[in-house]
Coordinates of C-alpha atoms in Angstrom, one line a residue:
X1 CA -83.3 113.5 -10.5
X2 CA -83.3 109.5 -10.5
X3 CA -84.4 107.6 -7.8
X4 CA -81.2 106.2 -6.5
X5 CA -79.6 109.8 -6.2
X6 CA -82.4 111.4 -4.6
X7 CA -82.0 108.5 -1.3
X8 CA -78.3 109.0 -2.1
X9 CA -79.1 112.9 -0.8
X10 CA -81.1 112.1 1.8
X11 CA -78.8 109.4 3.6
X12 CA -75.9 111.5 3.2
X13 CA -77.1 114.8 4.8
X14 CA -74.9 115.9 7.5
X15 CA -79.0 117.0 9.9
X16 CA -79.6 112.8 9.1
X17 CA -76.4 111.4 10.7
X18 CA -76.4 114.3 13.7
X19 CA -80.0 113.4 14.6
X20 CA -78.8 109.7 14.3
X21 CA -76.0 110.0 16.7
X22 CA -78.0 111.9 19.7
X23 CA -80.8 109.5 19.2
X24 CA -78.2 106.6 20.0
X25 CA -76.8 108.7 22.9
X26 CA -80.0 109.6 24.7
X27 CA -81.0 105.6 23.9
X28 CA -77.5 104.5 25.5
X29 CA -78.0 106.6 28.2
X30 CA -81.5 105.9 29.1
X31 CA -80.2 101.9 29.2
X32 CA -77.5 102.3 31.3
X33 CA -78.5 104.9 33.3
X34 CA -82.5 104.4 33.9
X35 CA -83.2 100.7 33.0
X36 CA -79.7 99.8 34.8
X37 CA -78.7 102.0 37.5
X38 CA -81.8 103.8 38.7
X39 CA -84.7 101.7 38.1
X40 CA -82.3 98.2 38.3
X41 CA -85.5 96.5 36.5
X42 CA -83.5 93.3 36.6
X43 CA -84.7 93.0 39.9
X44 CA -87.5 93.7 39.9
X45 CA -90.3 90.9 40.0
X46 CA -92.7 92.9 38.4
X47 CA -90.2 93.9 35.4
X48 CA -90.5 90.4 33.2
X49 CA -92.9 91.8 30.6
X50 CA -90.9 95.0 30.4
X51 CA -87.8 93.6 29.8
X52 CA -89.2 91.1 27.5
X53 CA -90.8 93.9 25.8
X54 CA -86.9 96.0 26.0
X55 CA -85.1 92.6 24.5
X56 CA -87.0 92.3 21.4
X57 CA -87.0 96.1 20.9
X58 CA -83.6 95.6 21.0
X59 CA -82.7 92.8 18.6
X60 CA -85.4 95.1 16.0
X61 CA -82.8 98.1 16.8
X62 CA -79.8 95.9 16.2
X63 CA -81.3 94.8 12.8
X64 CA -82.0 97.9 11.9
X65 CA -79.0 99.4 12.3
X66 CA -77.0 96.9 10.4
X67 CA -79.4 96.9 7.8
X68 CA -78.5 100.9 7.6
X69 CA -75.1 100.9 8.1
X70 CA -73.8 98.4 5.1
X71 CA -77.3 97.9 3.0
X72 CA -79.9 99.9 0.6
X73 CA -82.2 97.3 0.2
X74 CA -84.8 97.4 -2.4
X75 CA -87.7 96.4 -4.0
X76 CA -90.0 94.1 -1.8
X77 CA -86.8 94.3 0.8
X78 CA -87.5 97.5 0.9
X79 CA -90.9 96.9 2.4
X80 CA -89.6 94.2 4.5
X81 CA -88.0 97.0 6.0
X82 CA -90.8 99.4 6.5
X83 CA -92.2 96.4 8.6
X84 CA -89.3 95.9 10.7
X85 CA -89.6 99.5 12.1
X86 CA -93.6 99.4 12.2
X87 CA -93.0 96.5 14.5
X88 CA -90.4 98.3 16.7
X89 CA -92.9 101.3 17.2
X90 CA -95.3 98.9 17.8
X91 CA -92.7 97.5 21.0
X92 CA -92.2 100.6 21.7
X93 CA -95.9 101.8 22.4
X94 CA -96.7 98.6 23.9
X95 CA -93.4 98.9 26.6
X96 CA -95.1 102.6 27.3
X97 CA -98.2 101.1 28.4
X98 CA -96.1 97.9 30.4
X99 CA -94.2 101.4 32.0
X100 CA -97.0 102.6 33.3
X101 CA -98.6 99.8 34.6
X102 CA -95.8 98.2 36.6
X103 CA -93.7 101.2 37.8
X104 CA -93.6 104.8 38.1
X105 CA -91.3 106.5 35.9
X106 CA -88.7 109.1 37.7
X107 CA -89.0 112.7 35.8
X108 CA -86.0 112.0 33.8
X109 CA -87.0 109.1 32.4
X110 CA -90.1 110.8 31.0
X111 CA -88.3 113.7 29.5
X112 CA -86.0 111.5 27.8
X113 CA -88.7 109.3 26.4
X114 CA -90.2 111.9 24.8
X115 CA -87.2 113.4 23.6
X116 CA -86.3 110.4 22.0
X117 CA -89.2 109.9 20.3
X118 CA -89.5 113.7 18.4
X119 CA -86.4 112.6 17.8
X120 CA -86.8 109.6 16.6
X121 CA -90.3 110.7 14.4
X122 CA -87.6 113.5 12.9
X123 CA -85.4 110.8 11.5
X124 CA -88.3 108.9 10.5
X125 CA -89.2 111.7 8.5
X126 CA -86.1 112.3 6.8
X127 CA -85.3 108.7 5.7
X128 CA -89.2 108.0 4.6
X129 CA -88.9 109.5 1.3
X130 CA -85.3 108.0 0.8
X131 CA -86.7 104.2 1.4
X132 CA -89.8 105.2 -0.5
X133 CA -87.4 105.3 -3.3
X134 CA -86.1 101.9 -2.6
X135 CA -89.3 100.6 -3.0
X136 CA -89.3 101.4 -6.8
X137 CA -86.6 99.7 -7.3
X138 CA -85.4 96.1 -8.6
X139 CA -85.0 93.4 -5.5
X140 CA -81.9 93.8 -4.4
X141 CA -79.3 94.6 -2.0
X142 CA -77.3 97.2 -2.7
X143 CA -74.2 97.6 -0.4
X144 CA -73.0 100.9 0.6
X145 CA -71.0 102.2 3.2
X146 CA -71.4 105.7 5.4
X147 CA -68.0 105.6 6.5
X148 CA -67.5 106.8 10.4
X149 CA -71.3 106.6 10.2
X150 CA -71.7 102.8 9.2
X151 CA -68.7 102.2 12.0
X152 CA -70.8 104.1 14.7
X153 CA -74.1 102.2 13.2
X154 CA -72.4 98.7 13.8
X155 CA -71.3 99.6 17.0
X156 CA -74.7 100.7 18.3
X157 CA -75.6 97.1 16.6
X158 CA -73.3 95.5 18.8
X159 CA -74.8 97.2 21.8
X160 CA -78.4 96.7 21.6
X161 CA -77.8 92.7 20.6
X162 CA -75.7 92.1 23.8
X163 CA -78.2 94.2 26.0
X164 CA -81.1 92.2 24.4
X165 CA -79.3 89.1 25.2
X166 CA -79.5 90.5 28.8
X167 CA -83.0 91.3 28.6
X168 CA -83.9 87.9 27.8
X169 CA -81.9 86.3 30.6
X170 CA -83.3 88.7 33.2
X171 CA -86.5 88.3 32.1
X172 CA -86.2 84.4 32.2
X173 CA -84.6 85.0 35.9
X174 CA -87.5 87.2 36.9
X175 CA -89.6 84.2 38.1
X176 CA -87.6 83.9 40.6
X177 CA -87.5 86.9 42.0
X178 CA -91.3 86.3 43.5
X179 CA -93.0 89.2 44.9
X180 CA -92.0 88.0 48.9
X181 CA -95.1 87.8 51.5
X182 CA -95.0 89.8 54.6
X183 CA -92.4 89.7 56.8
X184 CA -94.0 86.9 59.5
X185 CA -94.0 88.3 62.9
X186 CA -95.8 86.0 64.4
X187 CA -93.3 84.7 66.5
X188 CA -92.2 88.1 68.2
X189 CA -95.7 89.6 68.5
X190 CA -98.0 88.2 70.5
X191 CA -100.5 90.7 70.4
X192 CA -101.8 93.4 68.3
X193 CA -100.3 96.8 68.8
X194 CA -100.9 100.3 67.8
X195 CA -97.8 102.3 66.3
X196 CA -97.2 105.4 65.1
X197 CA -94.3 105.5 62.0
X198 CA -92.4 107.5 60.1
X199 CA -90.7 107.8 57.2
X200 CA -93.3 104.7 56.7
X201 CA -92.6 105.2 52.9
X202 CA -88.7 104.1 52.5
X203 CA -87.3 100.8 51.9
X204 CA -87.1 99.8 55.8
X205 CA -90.1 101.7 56.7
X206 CA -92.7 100.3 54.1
X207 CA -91.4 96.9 54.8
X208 CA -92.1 97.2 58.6
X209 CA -96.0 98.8 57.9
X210 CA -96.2 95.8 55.6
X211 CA -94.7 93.5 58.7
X212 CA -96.7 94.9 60.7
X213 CA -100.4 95.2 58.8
X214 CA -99.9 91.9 57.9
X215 CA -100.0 91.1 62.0
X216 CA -103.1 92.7 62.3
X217 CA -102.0 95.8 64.2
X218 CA -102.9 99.8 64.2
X219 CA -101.0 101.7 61.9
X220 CA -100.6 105.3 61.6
X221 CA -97.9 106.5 59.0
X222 CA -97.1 110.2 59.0
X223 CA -95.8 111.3 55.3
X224 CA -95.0 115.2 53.7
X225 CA -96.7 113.7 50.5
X226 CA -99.4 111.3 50.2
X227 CA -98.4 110.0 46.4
X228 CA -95.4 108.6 48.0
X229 CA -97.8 106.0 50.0
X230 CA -99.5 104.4 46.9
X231 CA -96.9 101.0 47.6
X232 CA -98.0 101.2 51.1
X233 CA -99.8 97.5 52.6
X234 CA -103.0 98.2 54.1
X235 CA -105.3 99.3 55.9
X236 CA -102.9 101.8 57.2
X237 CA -104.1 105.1 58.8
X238 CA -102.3 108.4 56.8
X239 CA -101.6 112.0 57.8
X240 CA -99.2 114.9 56.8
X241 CA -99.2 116.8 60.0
X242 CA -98.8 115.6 64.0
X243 CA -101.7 118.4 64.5
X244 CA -104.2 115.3 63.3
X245 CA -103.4 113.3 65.8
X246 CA -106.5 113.9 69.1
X247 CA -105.4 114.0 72.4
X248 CA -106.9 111.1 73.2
X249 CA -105.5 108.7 70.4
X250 CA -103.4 105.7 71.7
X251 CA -100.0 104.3 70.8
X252 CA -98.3 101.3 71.7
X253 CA -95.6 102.9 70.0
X254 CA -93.6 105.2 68.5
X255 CA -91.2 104.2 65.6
X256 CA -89.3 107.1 64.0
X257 CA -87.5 106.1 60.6
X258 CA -87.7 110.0 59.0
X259 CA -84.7 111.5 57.9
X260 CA -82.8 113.2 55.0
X261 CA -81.3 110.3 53.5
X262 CA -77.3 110.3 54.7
X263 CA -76.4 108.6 51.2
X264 CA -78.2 110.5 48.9
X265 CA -75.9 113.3 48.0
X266 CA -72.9 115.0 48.2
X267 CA -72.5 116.2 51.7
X268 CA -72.6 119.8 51.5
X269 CA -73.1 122.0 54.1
X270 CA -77.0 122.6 53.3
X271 CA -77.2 118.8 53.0
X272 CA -75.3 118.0 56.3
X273 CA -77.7 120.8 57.8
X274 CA -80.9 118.9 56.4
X275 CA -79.2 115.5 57.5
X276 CA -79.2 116.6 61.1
X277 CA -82.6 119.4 61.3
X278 CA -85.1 116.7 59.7
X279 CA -84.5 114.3 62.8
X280 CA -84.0 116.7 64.9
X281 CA -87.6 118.5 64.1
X282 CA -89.3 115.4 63.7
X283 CA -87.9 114.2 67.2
X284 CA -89.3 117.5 68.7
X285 CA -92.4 117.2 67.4
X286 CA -92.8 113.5 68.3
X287 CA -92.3 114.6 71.9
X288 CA -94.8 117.4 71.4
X289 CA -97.4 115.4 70.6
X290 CA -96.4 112.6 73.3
X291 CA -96.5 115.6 75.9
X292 CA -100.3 116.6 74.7
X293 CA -101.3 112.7 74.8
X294 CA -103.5 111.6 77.7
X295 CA -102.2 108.0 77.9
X296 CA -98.4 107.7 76.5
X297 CA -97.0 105.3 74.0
X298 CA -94.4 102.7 76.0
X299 CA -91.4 103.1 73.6
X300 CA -90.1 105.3 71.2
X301 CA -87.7 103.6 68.9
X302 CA -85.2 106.3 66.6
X303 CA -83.4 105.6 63.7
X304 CA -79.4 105.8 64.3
X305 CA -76.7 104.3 62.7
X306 CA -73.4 102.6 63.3
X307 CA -71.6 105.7 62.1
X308 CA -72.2 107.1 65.6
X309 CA -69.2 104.9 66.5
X310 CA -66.7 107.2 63.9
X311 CA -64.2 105.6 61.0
X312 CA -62.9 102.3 63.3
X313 CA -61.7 99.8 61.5
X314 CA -58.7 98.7 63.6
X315 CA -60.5 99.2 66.5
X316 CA -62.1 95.4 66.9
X317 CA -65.5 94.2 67.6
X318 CA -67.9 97.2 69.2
X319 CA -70.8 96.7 71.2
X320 CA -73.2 99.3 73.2
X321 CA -70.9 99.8 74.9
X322 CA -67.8 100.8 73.0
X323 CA -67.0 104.4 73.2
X324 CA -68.4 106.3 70.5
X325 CA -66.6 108.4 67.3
X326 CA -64.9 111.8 67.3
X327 CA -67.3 115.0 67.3
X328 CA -65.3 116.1 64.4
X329 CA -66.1 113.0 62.2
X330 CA -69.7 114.3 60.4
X331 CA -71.3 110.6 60.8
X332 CA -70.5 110.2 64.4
X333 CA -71.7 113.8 65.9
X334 CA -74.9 113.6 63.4
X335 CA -75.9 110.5 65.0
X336 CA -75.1 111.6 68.5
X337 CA -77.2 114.5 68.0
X338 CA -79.8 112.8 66.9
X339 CA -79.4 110.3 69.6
X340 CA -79.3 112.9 72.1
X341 CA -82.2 114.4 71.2
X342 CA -84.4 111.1 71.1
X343 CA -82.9 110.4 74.7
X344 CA -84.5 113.6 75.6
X345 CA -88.2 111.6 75.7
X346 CA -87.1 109.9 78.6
X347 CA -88.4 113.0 80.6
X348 CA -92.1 112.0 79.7
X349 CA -91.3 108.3 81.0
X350 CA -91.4 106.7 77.8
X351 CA -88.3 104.1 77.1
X352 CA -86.0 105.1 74.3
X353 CA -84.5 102.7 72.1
X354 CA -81.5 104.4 69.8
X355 CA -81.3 101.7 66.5
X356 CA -77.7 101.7 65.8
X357 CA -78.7 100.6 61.8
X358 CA -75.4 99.2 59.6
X359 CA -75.5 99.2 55.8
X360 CA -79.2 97.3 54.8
X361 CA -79.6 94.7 53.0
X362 CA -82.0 94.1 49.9
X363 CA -81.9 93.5 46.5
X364 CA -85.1 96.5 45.9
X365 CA -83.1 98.9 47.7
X366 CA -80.2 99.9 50.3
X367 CA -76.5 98.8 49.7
X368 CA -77.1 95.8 48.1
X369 CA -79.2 97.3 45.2
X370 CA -76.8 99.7 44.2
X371 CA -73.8 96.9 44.0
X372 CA -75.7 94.2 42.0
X373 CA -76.0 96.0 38.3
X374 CA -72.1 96.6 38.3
X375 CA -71.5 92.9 40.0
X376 CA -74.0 91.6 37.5
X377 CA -72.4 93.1 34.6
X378 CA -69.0 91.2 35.6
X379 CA -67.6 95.3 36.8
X380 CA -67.5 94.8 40.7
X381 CA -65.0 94.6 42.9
X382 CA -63.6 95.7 46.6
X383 CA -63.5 99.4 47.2
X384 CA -60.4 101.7 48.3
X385 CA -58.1 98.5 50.3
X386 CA -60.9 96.8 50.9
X387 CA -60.3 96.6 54.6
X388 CA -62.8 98.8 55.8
X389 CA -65.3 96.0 57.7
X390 CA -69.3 96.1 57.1
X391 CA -71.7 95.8 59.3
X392 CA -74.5 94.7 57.7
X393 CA -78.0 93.5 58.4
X394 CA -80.8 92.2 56.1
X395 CA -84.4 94.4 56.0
X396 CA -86.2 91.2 56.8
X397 CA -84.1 91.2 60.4
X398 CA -83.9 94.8 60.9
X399 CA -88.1 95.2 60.9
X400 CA -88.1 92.0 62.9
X401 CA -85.7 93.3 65.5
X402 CA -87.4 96.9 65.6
X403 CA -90.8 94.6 66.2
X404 CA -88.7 92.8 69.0
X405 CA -87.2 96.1 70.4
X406 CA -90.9 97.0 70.7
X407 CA -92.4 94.2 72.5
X408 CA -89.1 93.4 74.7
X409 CA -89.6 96.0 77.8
X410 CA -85.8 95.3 79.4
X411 CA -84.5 96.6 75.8
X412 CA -83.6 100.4 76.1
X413 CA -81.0 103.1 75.4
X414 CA -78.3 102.1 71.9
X415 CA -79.2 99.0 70.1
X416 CA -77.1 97.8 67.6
X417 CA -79.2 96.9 64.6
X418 CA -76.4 94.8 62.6
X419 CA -76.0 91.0 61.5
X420 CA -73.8 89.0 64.0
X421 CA -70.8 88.1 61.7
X422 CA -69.7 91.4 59.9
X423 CA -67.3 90.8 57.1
X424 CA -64.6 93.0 55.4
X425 CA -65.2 94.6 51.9
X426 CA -63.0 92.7 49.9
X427 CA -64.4 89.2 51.0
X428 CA -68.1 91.0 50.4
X429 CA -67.3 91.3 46.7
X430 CA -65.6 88.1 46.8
X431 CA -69.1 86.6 47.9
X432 CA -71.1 88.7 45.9
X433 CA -69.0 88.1 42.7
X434 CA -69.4 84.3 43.3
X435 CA -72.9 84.2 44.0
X436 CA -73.5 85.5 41.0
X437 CA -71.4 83.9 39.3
X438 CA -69.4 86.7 38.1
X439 CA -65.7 88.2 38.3
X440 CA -65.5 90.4 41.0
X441 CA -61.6 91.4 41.1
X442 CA -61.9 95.4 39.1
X443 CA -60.5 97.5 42.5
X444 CA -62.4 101.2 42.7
X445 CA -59.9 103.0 43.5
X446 CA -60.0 104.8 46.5
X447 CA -58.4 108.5 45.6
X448 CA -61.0 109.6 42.8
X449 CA -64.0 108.8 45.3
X450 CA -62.1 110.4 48.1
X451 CA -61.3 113.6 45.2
X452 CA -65.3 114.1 43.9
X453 CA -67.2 112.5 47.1
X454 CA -65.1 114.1 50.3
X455 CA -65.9 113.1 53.7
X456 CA -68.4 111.3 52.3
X457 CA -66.5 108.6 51.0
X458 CA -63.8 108.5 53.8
X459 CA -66.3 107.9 56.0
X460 CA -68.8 106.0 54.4
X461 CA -67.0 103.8 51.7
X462 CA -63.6 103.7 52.7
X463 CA -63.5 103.3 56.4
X464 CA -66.2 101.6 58.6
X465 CA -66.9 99.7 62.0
X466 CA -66.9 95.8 63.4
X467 CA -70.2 95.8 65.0
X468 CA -71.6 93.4 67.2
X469 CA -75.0 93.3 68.2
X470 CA -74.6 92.4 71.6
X471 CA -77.5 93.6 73.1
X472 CA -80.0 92.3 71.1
X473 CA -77.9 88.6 70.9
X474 CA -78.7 88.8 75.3
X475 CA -82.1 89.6 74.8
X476 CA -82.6 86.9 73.0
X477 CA -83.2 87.9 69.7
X478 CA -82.9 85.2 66.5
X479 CA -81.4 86.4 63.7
X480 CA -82.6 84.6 60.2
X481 CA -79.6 85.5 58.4
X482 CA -76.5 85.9 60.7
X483 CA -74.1 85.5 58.0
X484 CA -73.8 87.0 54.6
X485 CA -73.8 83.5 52.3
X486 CA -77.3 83.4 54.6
X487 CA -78.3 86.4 53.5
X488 CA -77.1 86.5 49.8
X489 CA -78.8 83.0 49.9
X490 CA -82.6 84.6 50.0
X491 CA -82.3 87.9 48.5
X492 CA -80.5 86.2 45.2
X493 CA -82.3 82.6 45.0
X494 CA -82.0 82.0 41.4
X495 CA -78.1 82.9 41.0
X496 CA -78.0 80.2 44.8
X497 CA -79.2 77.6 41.9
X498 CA -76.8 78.6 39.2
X499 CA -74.0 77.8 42.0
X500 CA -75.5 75.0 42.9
X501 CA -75.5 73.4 39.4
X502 CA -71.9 74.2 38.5
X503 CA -71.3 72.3 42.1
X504 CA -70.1 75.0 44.1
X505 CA -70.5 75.4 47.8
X506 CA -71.4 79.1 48.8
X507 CA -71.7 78.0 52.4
X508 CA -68.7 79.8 53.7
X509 CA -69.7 80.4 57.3
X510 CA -72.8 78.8 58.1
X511 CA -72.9 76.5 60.1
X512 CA -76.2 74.2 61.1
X513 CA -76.4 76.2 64.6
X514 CA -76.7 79.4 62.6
X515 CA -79.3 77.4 60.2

């Protein structure tokens, strides 16, 4: 058999073109859904290399693909070829190393990473002999065409160029995004104080051992598993268990952030069990060990939020004061259980502060994190009417209002941890979407996140509460960012430039008071 029929087989087989198509699937997948969605490594200020690494990768893969889809070439082209993909296996053992350097890969991500590349050494295998064959041939380009396959080919093409063009630009943006320094509590702390935390590990909770080790004070961080604590600041003191706490240790005091996360899931009835029973036990034994202490901490400060005050969107602006939601309502009688049993620690004459957290703010995590790929990628827009309000707050303020809560004795009972100026949902994707610089009028719908997400969406995404802070505002305490064009300001510095150059003003609201 000739040459030029044997690679005429071997490109045609039906195994070929079905190992092609899950190999682009699992590739598409692991874009969108890892490098995107989940592990947002465009921003990230530790992802430049990586996504440098992913851009080039991809610009090889687009290549490639073309290069399949319409061309045999042969001859020396042949071997042009073979370079091309000894270079993109190069990229591709170099971003593994990058990987595991700068981040820790979820368990999917692994899986699919080696999935895709016995996959990938399969097709690799097939194709060798056929390109082999080119080799021995005269220069030339030969064009062909696969049918469906050269269409699905060129459309992968497509895909991988624009993504690369996207690596490259976040990359390039990526030196903006510098790794922040502590949170300065100098002015709120005057002293150095010892504190117990948990759920020390989270996105509010790491920030405020990082806050707070940076201030010079005791910290002990309690944790279910220690490999969760390698991002942790030091020194910090760790256990697993309340039982390694002496008698005789000291606290200033007491910050409880543990909980089953209320967004992470589908509320079923296990979850909304877990939702309530992990505060609940970890309030119980907090007051356990205060009750076995010789000298007691002055404050213990539990993580609520402003869903304690039910769906209330009509309702106005709500301070500590306002009456709080219906029983019925999941988010309201979670939090008042909760709250109820923190208020319970008032029996061992320590102060109880009930944080009354809205939606945080930060591009590494909480709600902002999880609206910037879609905003980025020109896809965002208001959810439901858009006339559910949001209270928000920025991490930087809420770990410097927890420290204030601390060190402020006349603060006790709810405290409303929320930015002063909340905003409705349509004008936060309006700000969002110019910010960056993108389109942000693409509605979600309200009726398929109210069909697949329940309660959970009626109460979290498609109704909410005007929250005021008013008890921290007569206390006292300064908010950095007490208005959302503030806030968007700092966590998104280099799309504040972009705006700035086209000569638009994303000062909506602030005002040189508030600055």
């Amino acid at each position: 058999m000739s040459a030029p029929l044997m690679s005429d087989v071997i490109m045609l087989s039906p195994l070929l073109w079905t190992l092609v198509v899950v190999q682009l699937a699992m590739g598409g997948f692991d874009i969108v859904f890892h490098h995107e969605m989940t592990e947002r490594l465009a921003w990230k200020d530790n992802a430049a290399h990586e996504l440098r690494l992913h851009a080039w990768r991809n610009l090889f893969y687009a290549f490639l693909f073309l290069s399949f889809a319409w061309a045999q070439p042969q001859g020396w082209l042949a071997i042009a070829l073979i370079a091309v993909l000894a270079a993109e296996i190069v990229i591709t053992l170099w971003d593994f190393v990058e990987e595991d350097m700068t981040r820790k890969l979820p368990p999917t991500e692994r899986v699919l990473h080696t999935l895709l590349a016995i996959n990938y050494g399969a097709i690799l295998a097939l194709i060798a002999p056929a390109i082999v064959a080119w080799i021995w041939q005269p220069t030339a380009i030969v064009w062909i065409n696969y049918g469906w396959g050269s269409a699905v080919l060129t459309l992968a093409a497509l895909g991988v160029f624009v993504f690369a063009l996207r690596d490259f630009h976040t990359s390039h943006r990526a030196r903006f995004l510098l790794s922040r320094r502590p949170i300065d509590l100098s002015d709120i702390l005057a002293q150095r104080a010892s504190v117990l935390v948990t759920g020390g590990t989270g996105f509010v909770g790491s920030e405020l051992v990082r806050g707070l080790a940076a201030s010079g004070c005791d910290i002990t961080v309690l944790t279910r598993n220690l490999a969760n604590t390698a991002h942790l600041a030091t020194p910090v003191r760790l256990i697993t268990g309340l039982d390694q706490i002496d008698d005789n240790a000291h606290f200033d005091a007491i910050i409880d952030l543990a909980g089953e996360p209320v967004a992470g899931g589908l509320w079923t009835w296990s979850r909304r069990y877990n939702i309530i029973a992990s505060r609940v036990r970890t309030a119980r034994a907090l007051r356990s060990l205060v009750w076995r202490l010789a000298t007691k901490p002055s404050v213990y400060i539990k993580a609520s939020a402003v869903g304690v005050y039910g769906p209330r969107d009509n309702d106005g602006a709500l301070g500590e004061a306002a009456e709080l939601g219906p029983r019925q309502v999941f988010s309201a009688r979670s939090c008042q259980i909760c709250e109820a049993e923190a208020d319970r620690m008032t029996g061992l004459g320590i102060r109880v502060v009930n944080l009354r957290i809205g939606l945080v703010l930060g591009r590494d995590g909480g709600l902002l994190s999880r609206m910037l790929p879609p905003f980025d990628l020109g896809l965002g827009g208001p959810i439901g009417s858009g006339q559910q309000w949001m209270s928000w707050i920025t991490r930087d303020d809420l770990v410097r209002l927890i420290t204030f809560a601390v060190v402020t004795p006349s603060i006790r009972g709810p405290l409303n941890a929320t930015a002063p100026k909340p905003v409705q949902n349509s004008e936060f994707a309006r700000l969002l979407g110019r910010v960056l610089g993108r389109p942000a009028f693409l509605p979600l719908p309200a009726w398929p996140l109210a069909m697949v997400l329940g309660d959970f969406a009626q109460e979290l995404l498609l109704t909410g509460q005007q929250v005021i802070p008013d008890q921290a505002l007569a206390k006292g305490f300064r908010f950095r960012h007490p208005t959302l064009d503030r806030a968007l300001e700092d966590e998104l510095p280099f799309a504040t430039g972009k705006a700035r150059k086209r000569g638009q003003s994303i000062n909506l609201e602030t005002t040189a008071e508030a600055r």
